[in-house]
Amino acid sequence: MDMHPAPSQPLANKARVASKTPASGLFKLLRTGVRLSQFVAPGLTPRIAARLFCTPIPGKLASRRLIAPPNVRVESLRFERASITLYHWPAPENAPQLLMTHGWAGWGLQMTALADALSAAGWAVVIIDQPGHGRSSAWSSTLPQFVRALAYAAARLGRVQALVGHSMGGAAAYIAAANGLGLGLALDKLVLISSPVSMLQATRDYALAFGIRESVRADMVSYLEAREGMLFERMGAGHVAPRIGTPTLVIHDCDDNIVPFRSAQVLMEKLPDAQLLSTRNLGHGRLLKDPGVIEATRQFLKLEALQTPPASPAA
């Protein structure tokens, strides 16, 4: 592990989206169905493809049954046509708040080891289950909804000073940070773990995995952009990252075959104030439990450099 950029290497010929490429019978069945729809119902295929693109695979039933640590308070909030679940680690009343988010097809309690360490360091840690994930309701979501959910949770919490995001949650975190969490607030610190840098590339990977024609993929993107009110290109790190003045720690493994290491290099090129923690042999998800990564994150998020604002009432 080091704190310097690692050399670019051919980790994978194509970036893969974890939730879209499970090696399972279900994946093969869905892929066959989408391919057939391009011949049987070509006019409906973009919407069918969009629905599947927005559905976390595998499902979230297993994560719903996970038990939160005994000292963690679980809160459910209505949000849009779904809900979000917040996990509150115990903390003093005026402790600075740290909001954490998982990635696509993940769940909040994946980040428990990191949350425990940061809670012990003095943060009021809150982890979110995004819509369609974990204990939260609904069965689908999007990156724009991830961003909106972070902004809503931050508004309810009232004094969020740092964001930590893993995978697509990292993309949501840097978009939310660039937007001031929708509240015009400047964060003190930002941590991006295994974060992708392009939703358009994610759609290309998805189309490749499912055998979707380029014309269908383009129509799917247009449909989703119109529905969500956000252009996929404008959500990419190339457009968003230069607007982030927050000190940022970028964490990425050189052997990540879900989000290639090149994504971390792009973030380092675009973020005005960032440092890179590169690792090896941890892949995409094991970073969240690695002692070295946890300690480096704790050091980056030291409270001594922060000025804790007064508590504000929940919205």
Short mmCIF file of C-alpha atoms in Angstrom, two decimals:
data_model
loop_
_atom_site.label_atom_id
_atom_site.label_comp_id
_atom_site.label_asym_id
_atom_site.label_seq_id
_atom_site.Cartn_x
_atom_site.Cartn_y
_atom_site.Cartn_z
CA MET A 1 0.00 0.00 0.00
CA ASP A 2 1.26 3.47 -0.81
CA MET A 3 0.07 7.04 -0.99
CA HIS A 4 1.17 7.59 -4.58
CA PRO A 5 -0.37 6.81 -7.96
CA ALA A 6 0.34 3.29 -9.15
CA PRO A 7 1.21 2.69 -12.79
CA SER A 8 -1.69 2.07 -15.13
CA GLN A 9 -1.98 -1.56 -16.11
CA PRO A 10 -4.37 -3.68 -18.20
CA LEU A 11 -6.44 -4.88 -15.27
CA ALA A 12 -9.39 -5.74 -17.49
CA ASN A 13 -10.18 -5.31 -21.14
CA LYS A 14 -13.56 -3.90 -20.22
CA ALA A 15 -14.75 -2.29 -17.01
CA ARG A 16 -17.49 -4.40 -15.49
CA VAL A 17 -20.52 -3.35 -13.52
CA ALA A 18 -20.78 -5.82 -10.64
CA SER A 19 -24.55 -5.88 -10.44
CA LYS A 20 -24.96 -6.36 -14.19
CA THR A 21 -22.62 -9.32 -14.75
CA PRO A 22 -23.31 -12.01 -12.13
CA ALA A 23 -22.14 -15.44 -13.30
CA SER A 24 -25.51 -17.05 -12.76
CA GLY A 25 -28.46 -18.64 -14.49
CA LEU A 26 -30.50 -15.52 -13.73
CA PHE A 27 -28.06 -13.34 -15.63
CA LYS A 28 -28.16 -15.66 -18.65
CA LEU A 29 -31.96 -15.68 -18.57
CA LEU A 30 -32.18 -11.89 -18.40
CA ARG A 31 -29.61 -11.46 -21.14
CA THR A 32 -31.55 -13.81 -23.42
CA GLY A 33 -34.77 -11.92 -22.70
CA VAL A 34 -33.28 -8.52 -23.50
CA ARG A 35 -31.71 -9.80 -26.72
CA LEU A 36 -34.99 -11.32 -27.87
CA SER A 37 -36.90 -8.11 -27.07
CA GLN A 38 -34.81 -6.27 -29.65
CA PHE A 39 -36.49 -8.42 -32.32
CA VAL A 40 -39.92 -9.08 -30.79
CA ALA A 41 -40.65 -5.62 -29.31
CA PRO A 42 -37.95 -3.20 -30.51
CA GLY A 43 -39.99 -0.14 -29.51
CA LEU A 44 -40.15 -1.30 -25.91
CA THR A 45 -36.57 -2.53 -25.62
CA PRO A 46 -35.03 0.79 -24.43
CA ARG A 47 -37.46 0.88 -21.49
CA ILE A 48 -36.96 -2.80 -20.75
CA ALA A 49 -33.20 -2.28 -20.84
CA ALA A 50 -33.53 0.80 -18.61
CA ARG A 51 -35.57 -1.11 -16.05
CA LEU A 52 -32.98 -3.85 -15.88
CA PHE A 53 -30.11 -1.34 -15.77
CA CYS A 54 -31.71 0.31 -12.72
CA THR A 55 -32.34 -2.95 -10.85
CA PRO A 56 -29.60 -4.16 -8.47
CA ILE A 57 -28.69 -7.75 -9.30
CA PRO A 58 -28.34 -9.94 -7.28
CA GLY A 59 -31.30 -9.02 -5.14
CA LYS A 60 -31.19 -7.47 -1.71
CA LEU A 61 -33.10 -10.10 0.28
CA ALA A 62 -29.99 -11.44 2.00
CA SER A 63 -28.83 -7.98 3.09
CA ARG A 64 -32.26 -7.16 4.51
CA ARG A 65 -31.79 -9.96 7.04
CA LEU A 66 -28.47 -8.66 8.30
CA ILE A 67 -28.53 -7.51 11.91
CA ALA A 68 -27.11 -4.11 12.79
CA PRO A 69 -24.58 -3.95 15.66
CA PRO A 70 -26.41 -3.78 19.00
CA ASN A 71 -25.37 -0.19 19.73
CA VAL A 72 -26.44 1.12 16.32
CA ARG A 73 -29.81 2.85 15.93
CA VAL A 74 -31.73 2.00 12.76
CA GLU A 75 -33.99 4.68 11.29
CA SER A 76 -36.29 4.45 8.27
CA LEU A 77 -37.30 7.60 6.38
CA ARG A 78 -39.77 8.01 3.54
CA PHE A 79 -38.04 9.21 0.41
CA GLU A 80 -39.62 9.84 -2.97
CA ARG A 81 -41.60 6.69 -3.84
CA ALA A 82 -39.36 4.54 -1.72
CA SER A 83 -37.52 4.87 1.59
CA ILE A 84 -34.01 5.13 2.92
CA THR A 85 -32.58 3.46 6.00
CA LEU A 86 -30.04 5.22 8.20
CA TYR A 87 -27.72 3.48 10.67
CA HIS A 88 -26.62 5.80 13.49
CA TRP A 89 -23.48 4.92 15.43
CA PRO A 90 -23.48 6.28 19.02
CA ALA A 91 -21.77 9.66 19.44
CA PRO A 92 -21.80 12.78 21.63
CA GLU A 93 -24.56 15.23 20.76
CA ASN A 94 -22.34 17.78 19.00
CA ALA A 95 -19.88 15.38 17.38
CA PRO A 96 -19.17 16.16 13.70
CA GLN A 97 -21.28 14.02 11.42
CA LEU A 98 -19.92 11.66 8.80
CA LEU A 99 -22.29 10.25 6.18
CA MET A 100 -21.31 7.03 4.41
CA THR A 101 -22.84 5.33 1.37
CA HIS A 102 -22.41 1.91 -0.23
CA GLY A 103 -22.29 1.21 -3.95
CA TRP A 104 -24.56 -0.40 -6.51
CA ALA A 105 -26.05 -3.71 -5.34
CA GLY A 106 -24.36 -3.16 -1.97
CA TRP A 107 -25.71 -2.31 1.46
CA GLY A 108 -24.75 -0.03 4.31
CA LEU A 109 -23.59 -2.64 6.79
CA GLN A 110 -20.81 -3.63 4.39
CA MET A 111 -19.06 -0.57 5.80
CA THR A 112 -19.37 -1.58 9.47
CA ALA A 113 -15.64 -2.10 10.11
CA LEU A 114 -14.82 1.36 8.78
CA ALA A 115 -17.75 2.89 10.67
CA ASP A 116 -16.62 1.32 13.94
CA ALA A 117 -13.14 2.80 13.57
CA LEU A 118 -14.36 6.27 12.65
CA SER A 119 -16.93 6.24 15.42
CA ALA A 120 -14.18 5.37 17.91
CA ALA A 121 -12.20 8.33 16.51
CA GLY A 122 -14.97 10.74 17.49
CA TRP A 123 -17.24 10.97 14.47
CA ALA A 124 -21.02 10.71 14.60
CA VAL A 125 -21.16 8.08 11.86
CA VAL A 126 -24.31 7.54 9.81
CA ILE A 127 -24.54 4.96 7.01
CA ILE A 128 -27.31 5.02 4.44
CA ASP A 129 -29.04 2.14 2.70
CA GLN A 130 -29.86 3.70 -0.66
CA PRO A 131 -33.31 3.21 -2.26
CA GLY A 132 -33.64 -0.28 -3.66
CA HIS A 133 -30.81 -1.55 -1.45
CA GLY A 134 -30.49 -3.16 1.98
CA ARG A 135 -33.43 -2.46 4.28
CA SER A 136 -34.68 0.44 2.15
CA SER A 137 -37.81 -0.10 0.06
CA ALA A 138 -38.18 -0.30 -3.73
CA TRP A 139 -36.32 -2.60 -6.08
CA SER A 140 -34.64 -0.15 -8.39
CA SER A 141 -32.65 3.06 -8.22
CA THR A 142 -30.30 5.31 -10.20
CA LEU A 143 -27.16 7.34 -9.61
CA PRO A 144 -29.18 10.61 -9.60
CA GLN A 145 -31.43 9.11 -6.92
CA PHE A 146 -28.37 8.11 -4.89
CA VAL A 147 -27.28 11.77 -5.03
CA ARG A 148 -30.72 13.04 -4.04
CA ALA A 149 -30.89 10.55 -1.16
CA LEU A 150 -27.53 11.79 0.17
CA ALA A 151 -28.72 15.39 0.01
CA TYR A 152 -31.97 14.50 1.79
CA ALA A 153 -30.18 12.54 4.50
CA ALA A 154 -27.73 15.41 5.01
CA ALA A 155 -30.62 17.85 5.35
CA ARG A 156 -32.25 15.66 7.97
CA LEU A 157 -29.00 15.17 9.88
CA GLY A 158 -28.22 18.88 9.86
CA ARG A 159 -24.44 19.08 10.25
CA VAL A 160 -22.68 16.64 7.93
CA GLN A 161 -19.01 17.55 7.56
CA ALA A 162 -17.64 14.58 5.63
CA LEU A 163 -18.76 12.03 3.07
CA VAL A 164 -17.40 8.53 2.43
CA GLY A 165 -18.58 6.65 -0.65
CA HIS A 166 -17.77 3.21 -2.04
CA SER A 167 -18.10 2.29 -5.72
CA MET A 168 -21.17 4.00 -7.23
CA GLY A 169 -21.70 5.51 -3.81
CA GLY A 170 -18.37 7.26 -4.39
CA ALA A 171 -19.69 8.75 -7.63
CA ALA A 172 -22.80 9.89 -5.76
CA ALA A 173 -20.59 11.37 -3.04
CA TYR A 174 -18.47 13.49 -5.37
CA ILE A 175 -21.55 14.74 -7.26
CA ALA A 176 -23.23 15.61 -3.94
CA ALA A 177 -20.04 17.31 -2.73
CA ALA A 178 -19.85 19.40 -5.91
CA ASN A 179 -23.47 20.44 -5.36
CA GLY A 180 -22.89 21.36 -1.71
CA LEU A 181 -25.15 18.47 -0.69
CA GLY A 182 -27.99 20.44 -2.20
CA LEU A 183 -27.77 22.77 0.80
CA GLY A 184 -24.94 25.04 -0.28
CA LEU A 185 -22.69 23.49 2.36
CA ALA A 186 -18.94 23.01 1.98
CA LEU A 187 -17.67 19.71 3.31
CA ASP A 188 -14.47 19.41 5.33
CA LYS A 189 -13.41 16.04 3.94
CA LEU A 190 -14.36 13.58 1.19
CA VAL A 191 -13.29 9.93 0.83
CA LEU A 192 -13.86 8.08 -2.45
CA ILE A 193 -13.30 4.31 -2.43
CA SER A 194 -13.23 2.32 -5.70
CA SER A 195 -15.25 5.04 -7.40
CA PRO A 196 -16.21 4.96 -11.09
CA VAL A 197 -15.90 8.14 -13.15
CA SER A 198 -18.39 7.72 -16.02
CA MET A 199 -22.03 6.67 -16.10
CA LEU A 200 -21.87 6.61 -19.89
CA GLN A 201 -19.12 4.01 -19.68
CA ALA A 202 -21.27 2.01 -17.27
CA THR A 203 -24.05 1.94 -19.88
CA ARG A 204 -21.58 0.76 -22.52
CA ASP A 205 -20.36 -2.04 -20.22
CA TYR A 206 -23.96 -3.00 -19.52
CA ALA A 207 -24.83 -3.05 -23.23
CA LEU A 208 -21.81 -5.21 -23.96
CA ALA A 209 -22.69 -7.68 -21.19
CA PHE A 210 -26.31 -8.01 -22.31
CA GLY A 211 -25.79 -7.91 -26.07
CA ILE A 212 -27.69 -4.65 -26.49
CA ARG A 213 -27.33 -2.75 -29.74
CA GLU A 214 -25.74 0.69 -29.66
CA SER A 215 -28.92 2.34 -30.93
CA VAL A 216 -30.91 0.73 -28.11
CA ARG A 217 -28.30 1.79 -25.54
CA ALA A 218 -28.45 5.40 -26.79
CA ASP A 219 -32.26 5.38 -26.59
CA MET A 220 -32.08 3.92 -23.08
CA VAL A 221 -29.73 6.69 -21.96
CA SER A 222 -31.98 9.37 -23.46
CA TYR A 223 -35.00 7.87 -21.70
CA LEU A 224 -33.25 7.76 -18.33
CA GLU A 225 -31.81 11.27 -18.71
CA ALA A 226 -35.27 12.68 -19.44
CA ARG A 227 -36.80 10.78 -16.51
CA GLU A 228 -34.11 11.77 -14.01
CA GLY A 229 -33.50 15.31 -15.27
CA MET A 230 -29.71 14.82 -15.42
CA LEU A 231 -27.38 14.25 -18.35
CA PHE A 232 -25.13 11.22 -17.85
CA GLU A 233 -22.16 13.02 -19.40
CA ARG A 234 -22.51 15.86 -16.89
CA MET A 235 -22.38 13.39 -14.01
CA GLY A 236 -18.92 12.19 -14.98
CA ALA A 237 -15.82 13.07 -12.99
CA GLY A 238 -14.45 15.10 -15.88
CA HIS A 239 -17.25 17.63 -15.43
CA VAL A 240 -17.86 17.32 -11.69
CA ALA A 241 -14.49 16.83 -9.99
CA PRO A 242 -12.91 20.19 -10.92
CA ARG A 243 -15.66 21.94 -8.92
CA ILE A 244 -14.77 20.12 -5.69
CA GLY A 245 -12.49 22.12 -3.44
CA THR A 246 -12.86 19.71 -0.53
CA PRO A 247 -9.70 17.81 0.50
CA THR A 248 -10.27 14.33 -0.87
CA LEU A 249 -8.75 10.90 -0.25
CA VAL A 250 -9.04 8.61 -3.28
CA ILE A 251 -8.66 4.91 -2.43
CA HIS A 252 -8.39 2.29 -5.17
CA ASP A 253 -6.90 -1.14 -5.65
CA CYS A 254 -4.69 -1.84 -8.65
CA ASP A 255 -6.35 -5.25 -9.04
CA ASP A 256 -9.95 -3.97 -9.06
CA ASN A 257 -11.70 -5.77 -11.93
CA ILE A 258 -15.03 -4.00 -11.38
CA VAL A 259 -13.88 -0.38 -11.54
CA PRO A 260 -10.43 -0.25 -13.17
CA PHE A 261 -7.61 1.65 -11.48
CA ARG A 262 -7.65 4.16 -14.32
CA SER A 263 -10.73 5.68 -12.65
CA ALA A 264 -8.62 6.68 -9.65
CA GLN A 265 -6.07 8.25 -11.97
CA VAL A 266 -8.80 10.29 -13.65
CA LEU A 267 -10.00 11.53 -10.26
CA MET A 268 -6.46 12.51 -9.32
CA GLU A 269 -6.11 14.44 -12.57
CA LYS A 270 -9.39 16.31 -12.08
CA LEU A 271 -9.71 16.91 -8.31
CA PRO A 272 -8.06 20.17 -7.17
CA ASP A 273 -7.06 18.87 -3.71
CA ALA A 274 -6.62 15.12 -3.52
CA GLN A 275 -4.27 12.38 -2.41
CA LEU A 276 -4.26 8.78 -3.58
CA LEU A 277 -4.05 5.62 -1.51
CA SER A 278 -3.36 2.72 -3.88
CA THR A 279 -3.44 -0.90 -2.75
CA ARG A 280 -2.86 -4.30 -4.29
CA ASN A 281 -4.59 -7.68 -4.05
CA LEU A 282 -7.71 -6.29 -2.33
CA GLY A 283 -9.97 -6.04 -5.38
CA HIS A 284 -13.15 -4.00 -5.32
CA GLY A 285 -14.77 -4.78 -1.98
CA ARG A 286 -12.17 -6.08 0.46
CA LEU A 287 -10.83 -2.53 0.81
CA LEU A 288 -13.70 -1.80 3.17
CA LYS A 289 -12.36 -4.23 5.79
CA ASP A 290 -8.63 -3.88 5.26
CA PRO A 291 -6.88 -2.62 8.44
CA GLY A 292 -4.41 -0.50 6.47
CA VAL A 293 -7.15 1.21 4.49
CA ILE A 294 -9.20 1.79 7.63
CA GLU A 295 -6.23 3.33 9.44
CA ALA A 296 -5.33 5.56 6.49
CA THR A 297 -8.94 6.76 6.32
CA ARG A 298 -8.99 7.42 10.05
CA GLN A 299 -5.79 9.46 9.79
CA PHE A 300 -7.17 11.46 6.85
CA LEU A 301 -10.34 12.20 8.81
CA LYS A 302 -8.62 13.37 11.99
CA LEU A 303 -10.87 15.67 13.94
CA GLU A 304 -8.13 18.04 15.10
CA ALA A 305 -8.24 19.92 11.80
CA LEU A 306 -12.00 20.36 11.81
CA GLN A 307 -14.05 23.16 13.23
CA THR A 308 -17.25 21.63 14.49
CA PRO A 309 -20.26 23.81 13.68
CA PRO A 310 -23.11 24.22 16.14
CA ALA A 311 -25.82 21.59 15.96
CA SER A 312 -28.78 22.55 13.81
CA PRO A 313 -32.30 21.16 14.06
CA ALA A 314 -33.39 18.37 11.76
CA ALA A 315 -35.40 19.40 8.76
#
